[in-house]
């Protein structure tokens, strides 16, 4: 018989939930994953809630639902990476991704504008990531972020917006104010200046 875990510190419960969810995919427990995709509470939802402190049971159950939606038919579990804002930057198509994609912008705006936990918009975001064949957000971080959604000091919607609109990292070869040009004799650095008249 499975025993209920006790609340841990510093998001350990989110890590435990993620480990359990990933084991469902690894062990090909497709019945339990299908139960997670149901909107009405099932045994699998209740089991996911065991990893949560009592006041956050619903968050853990809903994150398990989102995990089930993303991993439908999957044979390899994905732990995910980054925040939901980071993940939403990967939504899009050939015309652009993230902030350059109007659909991704509208979706992210709906997620962060909500005062209540935006479950429907989160489901849409996860579904779009799956459709775009992009990695999901970190399930552990998503769990931790959603448990602090109403904490004004944590500012989760603001942080997700910052991560979504954050400029892409510069290439490793380029440094501020310099262009690196490859030539036959090696690498040349040229200083470039922005013309104030343009």
PDB file of C-alpha atoms in Angstrom:
ATOM      1  CA  UNK A   1       0.000   0.000   0.000  1.00  0.00           C
ATOM      2  CA  UNK A   2       1.243   3.477  -0.824  1.00  0.00           C
ATOM      3  CA  UNK A   3       1.681   5.915   2.035  1.00  0.00           C
ATOM      4  CA  UNK A   4       1.045   9.627   1.859  1.00  0.00           C
ATOM      5  CA  UNK A   5       4.197  11.725   1.741  1.00  0.00           C
ATOM      6  CA  UNK A   6       4.645  14.545   4.201  1.00  0.00           C
ATOM      7  CA  UNK A   7       5.179  18.129   3.071  1.00  0.00           C
ATOM      8  CA  UNK A   8       8.806  18.905   2.337  1.00  0.00           C
ATOM      9  CA  UNK A   9      10.710  22.133   2.225  1.00  0.00           C
ATOM     10  CA  UNK A  10      11.675  24.358  -0.692  1.00  0.00           C
ATOM     11  CA  UNK A  11       9.543  22.740  -3.377  1.00  0.00           C
ATOM     12  CA  UNK A  12      10.680  19.165  -2.701  1.00  0.00           C
ATOM     13  CA  UNK A  13       7.069  18.080  -2.995  1.00  0.00           C
ATOM     14  CA  UNK A  14       6.941  19.410  -6.554  1.00  0.00           C
ATOM     15  CA  UNK A  15      10.051  17.377  -7.339  1.00  0.00           C
ATOM     16  CA  UNK A  16       8.449  14.287  -5.807  1.00  0.00           C
ATOM     17  CA  UNK A  17       5.277  14.852  -7.835  1.00  0.00           C
ATOM     18  CA  UNK A  18       7.342  15.233 -11.012  1.00  0.00           C
ATOM     19  CA  UNK A  19       9.287  12.047 -10.269  1.00  0.00           C
ATOM     20  CA  UNK A  20       6.049  10.110  -9.756  1.00  0.00           C
ATOM     21  CA  UNK A  21       4.489  11.507 -12.931  1.00  0.00           C
ATOM     22  CA  UNK A  22       7.605  10.692 -14.963  1.00  0.00           C
ATOM     23  CA  UNK A  23       7.568   7.140 -13.594  1.00  0.00           C
ATOM     24  CA  UNK A  24       4.048   6.710 -14.996  1.00  0.00           C
ATOM     25  CA  UNK A  25       5.373   7.392 -18.500  1.00  0.00           C
ATOM     26  CA  UNK A  26       8.551   5.343 -18.035  1.00  0.00           C
ATOM     27  CA  UNK A  27       6.572   2.370 -16.693  1.00  0.00           C
ATOM     28  CA  UNK A  28       3.970   2.748 -19.460  1.00  0.00           C
ATOM     29  CA  UNK A  29       1.081   3.131 -17.035  1.00  0.00           C
ATOM     30  CA  UNK A  30      -1.180   4.512 -19.741  1.00  0.00           C
ATOM     31  CA  UNK A  31      -4.363   3.864 -17.743  1.00  0.00           C
ATOM     32  CA  UNK A  32      -3.212   6.158 -14.942  1.00  0.00           C
ATOM     33  CA  UNK A  33      -2.067   8.782 -17.444  1.00  0.00           C
ATOM     34  CA  UNK A  34      -5.485   8.603 -19.118  1.00  0.00           C
ATOM     35  CA  UNK A  35      -7.117   9.094 -15.708  1.00  0.00           C
ATOM     36  CA  UNK A  36      -5.030  12.235 -15.213  1.00  0.00           C
ATOM     37  CA  UNK A  37      -6.454  13.705 -18.431  1.00  0.00           C
ATOM     38  CA  UNK A  38     -10.011  13.422 -17.117  1.00  0.00           C
ATOM     39  CA  UNK A  39     -11.505  16.609 -15.738  1.00  0.00           C
ATOM     40  CA  UNK A  40     -13.345  14.884 -12.880  1.00  0.00           C
ATOM     41  CA  UNK A  41     -11.212  13.708  -9.938  1.00  0.00           C
ATOM     42  CA  UNK A  42      -9.914  10.145 -10.250  1.00  0.00           C
ATOM     43  CA  UNK A  43      -7.682   7.920  -8.145  1.00  0.00           C
ATOM     44  CA  UNK A  44      -4.640   9.247 -10.024  1.00  0.00           C
ATOM     45  CA  UNK A  45      -5.583  12.853  -9.217  1.00  0.00           C
ATOM     46  CA  UNK A  46      -5.971  11.934  -5.569  1.00  0.00           C
ATOM     47  CA  UNK A  47      -2.586  10.220  -5.618  1.00  0.00           C
ATOM     48  CA  UNK A  48      -1.017  13.374  -7.118  1.00  0.00           C
ATOM     49  CA  UNK A  49      -2.600  15.366  -4.293  1.00  0.00           C
ATOM     50  CA  UNK A  50      -0.791  13.187  -1.739  1.00  0.00           C
ATOM     51  CA  UNK A  51       2.453  14.972  -2.585  1.00  0.00           C
ATOM     52  CA  UNK A  52       0.975  18.368  -1.715  1.00  0.00           C
ATOM     53  CA  UNK A  53       0.656  20.253   1.519  1.00  0.00           C
ATOM     54  CA  UNK A  54      -3.076  20.238   2.308  1.00  0.00           C
ATOM     55  CA  UNK A  55      -3.640  23.861   1.229  1.00  0.00           C
ATOM     56  CA  UNK A  56      -2.185  23.173  -2.260  1.00  0.00           C
ATOM     57  CA  UNK A  57      -3.821  19.836  -3.078  1.00  0.00           C
ATOM     58  CA  UNK A  58      -5.808  21.263  -6.016  1.00  0.00           C
ATOM     59  CA  UNK A  59      -2.679  22.771  -7.599  1.00  0.00           C
ATOM     60  CA  UNK A  60      -0.861  19.438  -7.514  1.00  0.00           C
ATOM     61  CA  UNK A  61      -3.865  17.610  -8.957  1.00  0.00           C
ATOM     62  CA  UNK A  62      -4.194  20.135 -11.793  1.00  0.00           C
ATOM     63  CA  UNK A  63      -0.462  20.064 -12.590  1.00  0.00           C
ATOM     64  CA  UNK A  64      -0.797  16.280 -12.842  1.00  0.00           C
ATOM     65  CA  UNK A  65      -3.688  16.876 -15.278  1.00  0.00           C
ATOM     66  CA  UNK A  66      -1.489  19.189 -17.382  1.00  0.00           C
ATOM     67  CA  UNK A  67       1.311  16.595 -17.320  1.00  0.00           C
ATOM     68  CA  UNK A  68      -1.152  13.973 -18.554  1.00  0.00           C
ATOM     69  CA  UNK A  69      -2.317  16.264 -21.371  1.00  0.00           C
ATOM     70  CA  UNK A  70       1.247  16.935 -22.517  1.00  0.00           C
ATOM     71  CA  UNK A  71       2.375  13.296 -22.315  1.00  0.00           C
ATOM     72  CA  UNK A  72      -0.629  11.742 -24.065  1.00  0.00           C
ATOM     73  CA  UNK A  73       0.807   8.884 -26.125  1.00  0.00           C
ATOM     74  CA  UNK A  74       4.388   9.694 -25.090  1.00  0.00           C
ATOM     75  CA  UNK A  75       6.917   6.946 -24.445  1.00  0.00           C
ATOM     76  CA  UNK A  76       9.626   9.205 -23.003  1.00  0.00           C
ATOM     77  CA  UNK A  77       8.849  11.572 -20.105  1.00  0.00           C
ATOM     78  CA  UNK A  78      10.007  15.174 -20.295  1.00  0.00           C
ATOM     79  CA  UNK A  79      10.930  16.919 -17.043  1.00  0.00           C
ATOM     80  CA  UNK A  80      10.614  20.268 -18.781  1.00  0.00           C
ATOM     81  CA  UNK A  81      12.722  23.358 -18.382  1.00  0.00           C
ATOM     82  CA  UNK A  82      12.236  26.918 -17.265  1.00  0.00           C
ATOM     83  CA  UNK A  83       9.130  28.775 -16.220  1.00  0.00           C
ATOM     84  CA  UNK A  84       5.863  28.884 -18.112  1.00  0.00           C
ATOM     85  CA  UNK A  85       7.013  32.214 -19.579  1.00  0.00           C
ATOM     86  CA  UNK A  86      10.170  30.539 -20.916  1.00  0.00           C
ATOM     87  CA  UNK A  87       8.099  27.698 -22.361  1.00  0.00           C
ATOM     88  CA  UNK A  88       5.604  30.069 -23.995  1.00  0.00           C
ATOM     89  CA  UNK A  89       8.529  31.679 -25.869  1.00  0.00           C
ATOM     90  CA  UNK A  90       8.769  28.397 -27.783  1.00  0.00           C
ATOM     91  CA  UNK A  91       5.156  28.502 -29.013  1.00  0.00           C
ATOM     92  CA  UNK A  92       4.799  29.413 -32.664  1.00  0.00           C
ATOM     93  CA  UNK A  93       5.566  28.405 -36.193  1.00  0.00           C
ATOM     94  CA  UNK A  94       7.693  29.495 -39.140  1.00  0.00           C
ATOM     95  CA  UNK A  95       6.387  33.059 -38.935  1.00  0.00           C
ATOM     96  CA  UNK A  96       7.754  33.512 -35.424  1.00  0.00           C
ATOM     97  CA  UNK A  97       7.832  32.166 -31.914  1.00  0.00           C
ATOM     98  CA  UNK A  98       7.045  33.657 -28.552  1.00  0.00           C
ATOM     99  CA  UNK A  99       6.672  37.441 -28.557  1.00  0.00           C
ATOM    100  CA  UNK A 100       6.914  37.501 -32.372  1.00  0.00           C
ATOM    101  CA  UNK A 101       3.891  35.207 -32.680  1.00  0.00           C
ATOM    102  CA  UNK A 102       0.541  37.015 -32.167  1.00  0.00           C
ATOM    103  CA  UNK A 103      -1.188  33.831 -30.983  1.00  0.00           C
ATOM    104  CA  UNK A 104       1.481  33.173 -28.361  1.00  0.00           C
ATOM    105  CA  UNK A 105       1.281  36.820 -27.237  1.00  0.00           C
ATOM    106  CA  UNK A 106      -2.503  36.649 -26.794  1.00  0.00           C
ATOM    107  CA  UNK A 107      -2.279  33.353 -24.947  1.00  0.00           C
ATOM    108  CA  UNK A 108       0.395  34.624 -22.561  1.00  0.00           C
ATOM    109  CA  UNK A 109      -1.590  37.820 -21.962  1.00  0.00           C
ATOM    110  CA  UNK A 110      -4.636  35.772 -20.960  1.00  0.00           C
ATOM    111  CA  UNK A 111      -2.563  33.603 -18.599  1.00  0.00           C
ATOM    112  CA  UNK A 112      -0.931  36.473 -16.704  1.00  0.00           C
ATOM    113  CA  UNK A 113      -4.030  38.704 -16.618  1.00  0.00           C
ATOM    114  CA  UNK A 114      -5.985  36.227 -14.521  1.00  0.00           C
ATOM    115  CA  UNK A 115      -6.361  36.848 -10.798  1.00  0.00           C
ATOM    116  CA  UNK A 116      -7.526  33.277 -10.233  1.00  0.00           C
ATOM    117  CA  UNK A 117      -5.363  30.358 -11.295  1.00  0.00           C
ATOM    118  CA  UNK A 118      -5.866  30.319 -15.095  1.00  0.00           C
ATOM    119  CA  UNK A 119      -6.361  26.553 -15.545  1.00  0.00           C
ATOM    120  CA  UNK A 120      -8.086  26.759 -18.946  1.00  0.00           C
ATOM    121  CA  UNK A 121      -5.371  29.012 -20.390  1.00  0.00           C
ATOM    122  CA  UNK A 122      -2.624  26.858 -18.848  1.00  0.00           C
ATOM    123  CA  UNK A 123      -4.166  23.811 -20.513  1.00  0.00           C
ATOM    124  CA  UNK A 124      -4.222  25.685 -23.822  1.00  0.00           C
ATOM    125  CA  UNK A 125      -0.553  26.659 -23.364  1.00  0.00           C
ATOM    126  CA  UNK A 126       0.487  23.066 -22.645  1.00  0.00           C
ATOM    127  CA  UNK A 127      -1.549  21.825 -25.618  1.00  0.00           C
ATOM    128  CA  UNK A 128       0.111  24.393 -27.896  1.00  0.00           C
ATOM    129  CA  UNK A 129       3.589  23.368 -26.672  1.00  0.00           C
ATOM    130  CA  UNK A 130       2.759  19.747 -27.418  1.00  0.00           C
ATOM    131  CA  UNK A 131       1.407  20.635 -30.866  1.00  0.00           C
ATOM    132  CA  UNK A 132       4.559  22.659 -31.636  1.00  0.00           C
ATOM    133  CA  UNK A 133       6.684  19.718 -30.418  1.00  0.00           C
ATOM    134  CA  UNK A 134       8.397  21.968 -27.897  1.00  0.00           C
ATOM    135  CA  UNK A 135       9.484  21.002 -24.362  1.00  0.00           C
ATOM    136  CA  UNK A 136       7.080  21.850 -21.546  1.00  0.00           C
ATOM    137  CA  UNK A 137       7.889  24.113 -18.614  1.00  0.00           C
ATOM    138  CA  UNK A 138       9.618  22.497 -15.650  1.00  0.00           C
ATOM    139  CA  UNK A 139       6.824  20.599 -13.920  1.00  0.00           C
ATOM    140  CA  UNK A 140       8.450  21.165 -10.513  1.00  0.00           C
ATOM    141  CA  UNK A 141       8.802  24.895 -11.120  1.00  0.00           C
ATOM    142  CA  UNK A 142       5.261  25.133 -12.502  1.00  0.00           C
ATOM    143  CA  UNK A 143       3.965  23.469  -9.334  1.00  0.00           C
ATOM    144  CA  UNK A 144       5.956  25.837  -7.106  1.00  0.00           C
ATOM    145  CA  UNK A 145       4.917  28.892  -9.135  1.00  0.00           C
ATOM    146  CA  UNK A 146       1.224  28.012  -9.033  1.00  0.00           C
ATOM    147  CA  UNK A 147       1.293  27.455  -5.264  1.00  0.00           C
ATOM    148  CA  UNK A 148       2.586  31.049  -4.966  1.00  0.00           C
ATOM    149  CA  UNK A 149       0.249  32.551  -7.601  1.00  0.00           C
ATOM    150  CA  UNK A 150      -1.615  34.716  -5.054  1.00  0.00           C
ATOM    151  CA  UNK A 151       1.538  35.761  -3.179  1.00  0.00           C
ATOM    152  CA  UNK A 152       2.048  39.396  -4.172  1.00  0.00           C
ATOM    153  CA  UNK A 153       5.698  39.314  -3.152  1.00  0.00           C
ATOM    154  CA  UNK A 154       6.414  36.352  -5.456  1.00  0.00           C
ATOM    155  CA  UNK A 155       4.913  38.206  -8.488  1.00  0.00           C
ATOM    156  CA  UNK A 156       4.618  35.019 -10.559  1.00  0.00           C
ATOM    157  CA  UNK A 157       2.538  36.536 -13.419  1.00  0.00           C
ATOM    158  CA  UNK A 158       5.053  39.389 -13.702  1.00  0.00           C
ATOM    159  CA  UNK A 159       8.024  36.984 -13.751  1.00  0.00           C
ATOM    160  CA  UNK A 160       6.366  34.838 -16.419  1.00  0.00           C
ATOM    161  CA  UNK A 161       5.821  37.968 -18.519  1.00  0.00           C
ATOM    162  CA  UNK A 162       9.475  38.976 -18.121  1.00  0.00           C
ATOM    163  CA  UNK A 163      10.626  35.481 -19.126  1.00  0.00           C
ATOM    164  CA  UNK A 164       8.299  35.501 -22.130  1.00  0.00           C
ATOM    165  CA  UNK A 165       9.521  38.869 -23.437  1.00  0.00           C
ATOM    166  CA  UNK A 166      13.186  38.424 -22.500  1.00  0.00           C
ATOM    167  CA  UNK A 167      15.439  38.982 -25.529  1.00  0.00           C
ATOM    168  CA  UNK A 168      17.212  35.949 -26.911  1.00  0.00           C
ATOM    169  CA  UNK A 169      20.698  35.336 -25.546  1.00  0.00           C
ATOM    170  CA  UNK A 170      23.474  36.697 -27.703  1.00  0.00           C
ATOM    171  CA  UNK A 171      25.663  34.287 -29.551  1.00  0.00           C
ATOM    172  CA  UNK A 172      28.762  33.274 -27.607  1.00  0.00           C
ATOM    173  CA  UNK A 173      31.140  34.695 -30.209  1.00  0.00           C
ATOM    174  CA  UNK A 174      29.684  38.179 -30.164  1.00  0.00           C
ATOM    175  CA  UNK A 175      30.406  40.727 -27.483  1.00  0.00           C
ATOM    176  CA  UNK A 176      28.717  44.034 -26.866  1.00  0.00           C
ATOM    177  CA  UNK A 177      29.613  46.556 -29.551  1.00  0.00           C
ATOM    178  CA  UNK A 178      31.629  44.092 -31.680  1.00  0.00           C
ATOM    179  CA  UNK A 179      30.910  41.908 -34.675  1.00  0.00           C
ATOM    180  CA  UNK A 180      32.995  38.803 -35.145  1.00  0.00           C
ATOM    181  CA  UNK A 181      33.732  37.988 -38.784  1.00  0.00           C
ATOM    182  CA  UNK A 182      35.297  34.730 -39.883  1.00  0.00           C
ATOM    183  CA  UNK A 183      37.924  34.957 -42.596  1.00  0.00           C
ATOM    184  CA  UNK A 184      40.402  32.557 -44.171  1.00  0.00           C
ATOM    185  CA  UNK A 185      43.187  33.817 -41.925  1.00  0.00           C
ATOM    186  CA  UNK A 186      41.174  33.537 -38.707  1.00  0.00           C
ATOM    187  CA  UNK A 187      38.750  35.686 -36.759  1.00  0.00           C
ATOM    188  CA  UNK A 188      38.637  39.464 -37.133  1.00  0.00           C
ATOM    189  CA  UNK A 189      36.845  41.759 -34.744  1.00  0.00           C
ATOM    190  CA  UNK A 190      35.333  44.954 -36.068  1.00  0.00           C
ATOM    191  CA  UNK A 191      33.970  47.731 -33.943  1.00  0.00           C
ATOM    192  CA  UNK A 192      30.460  48.760 -34.872  1.00  0.00           C
ATOM    193  CA  UNK A 193      28.603  51.833 -33.774  1.00  0.00           C
ATOM    194  CA  UNK A 194      24.961  52.617 -34.025  1.00  0.00           C
ATOM    195  CA  UNK A 195      24.389  55.645 -36.211  1.00  0.00           C
ATOM    196  CA  UNK A 196      22.351  58.195 -34.258  1.00  0.00           C
ATOM    197  CA  UNK A 197      20.675  59.471 -37.426  1.00  0.00           C
ATOM    198  CA  UNK A 198      18.893  56.177 -38.156  1.00  0.00           C
TER     199      UNK A 198
END
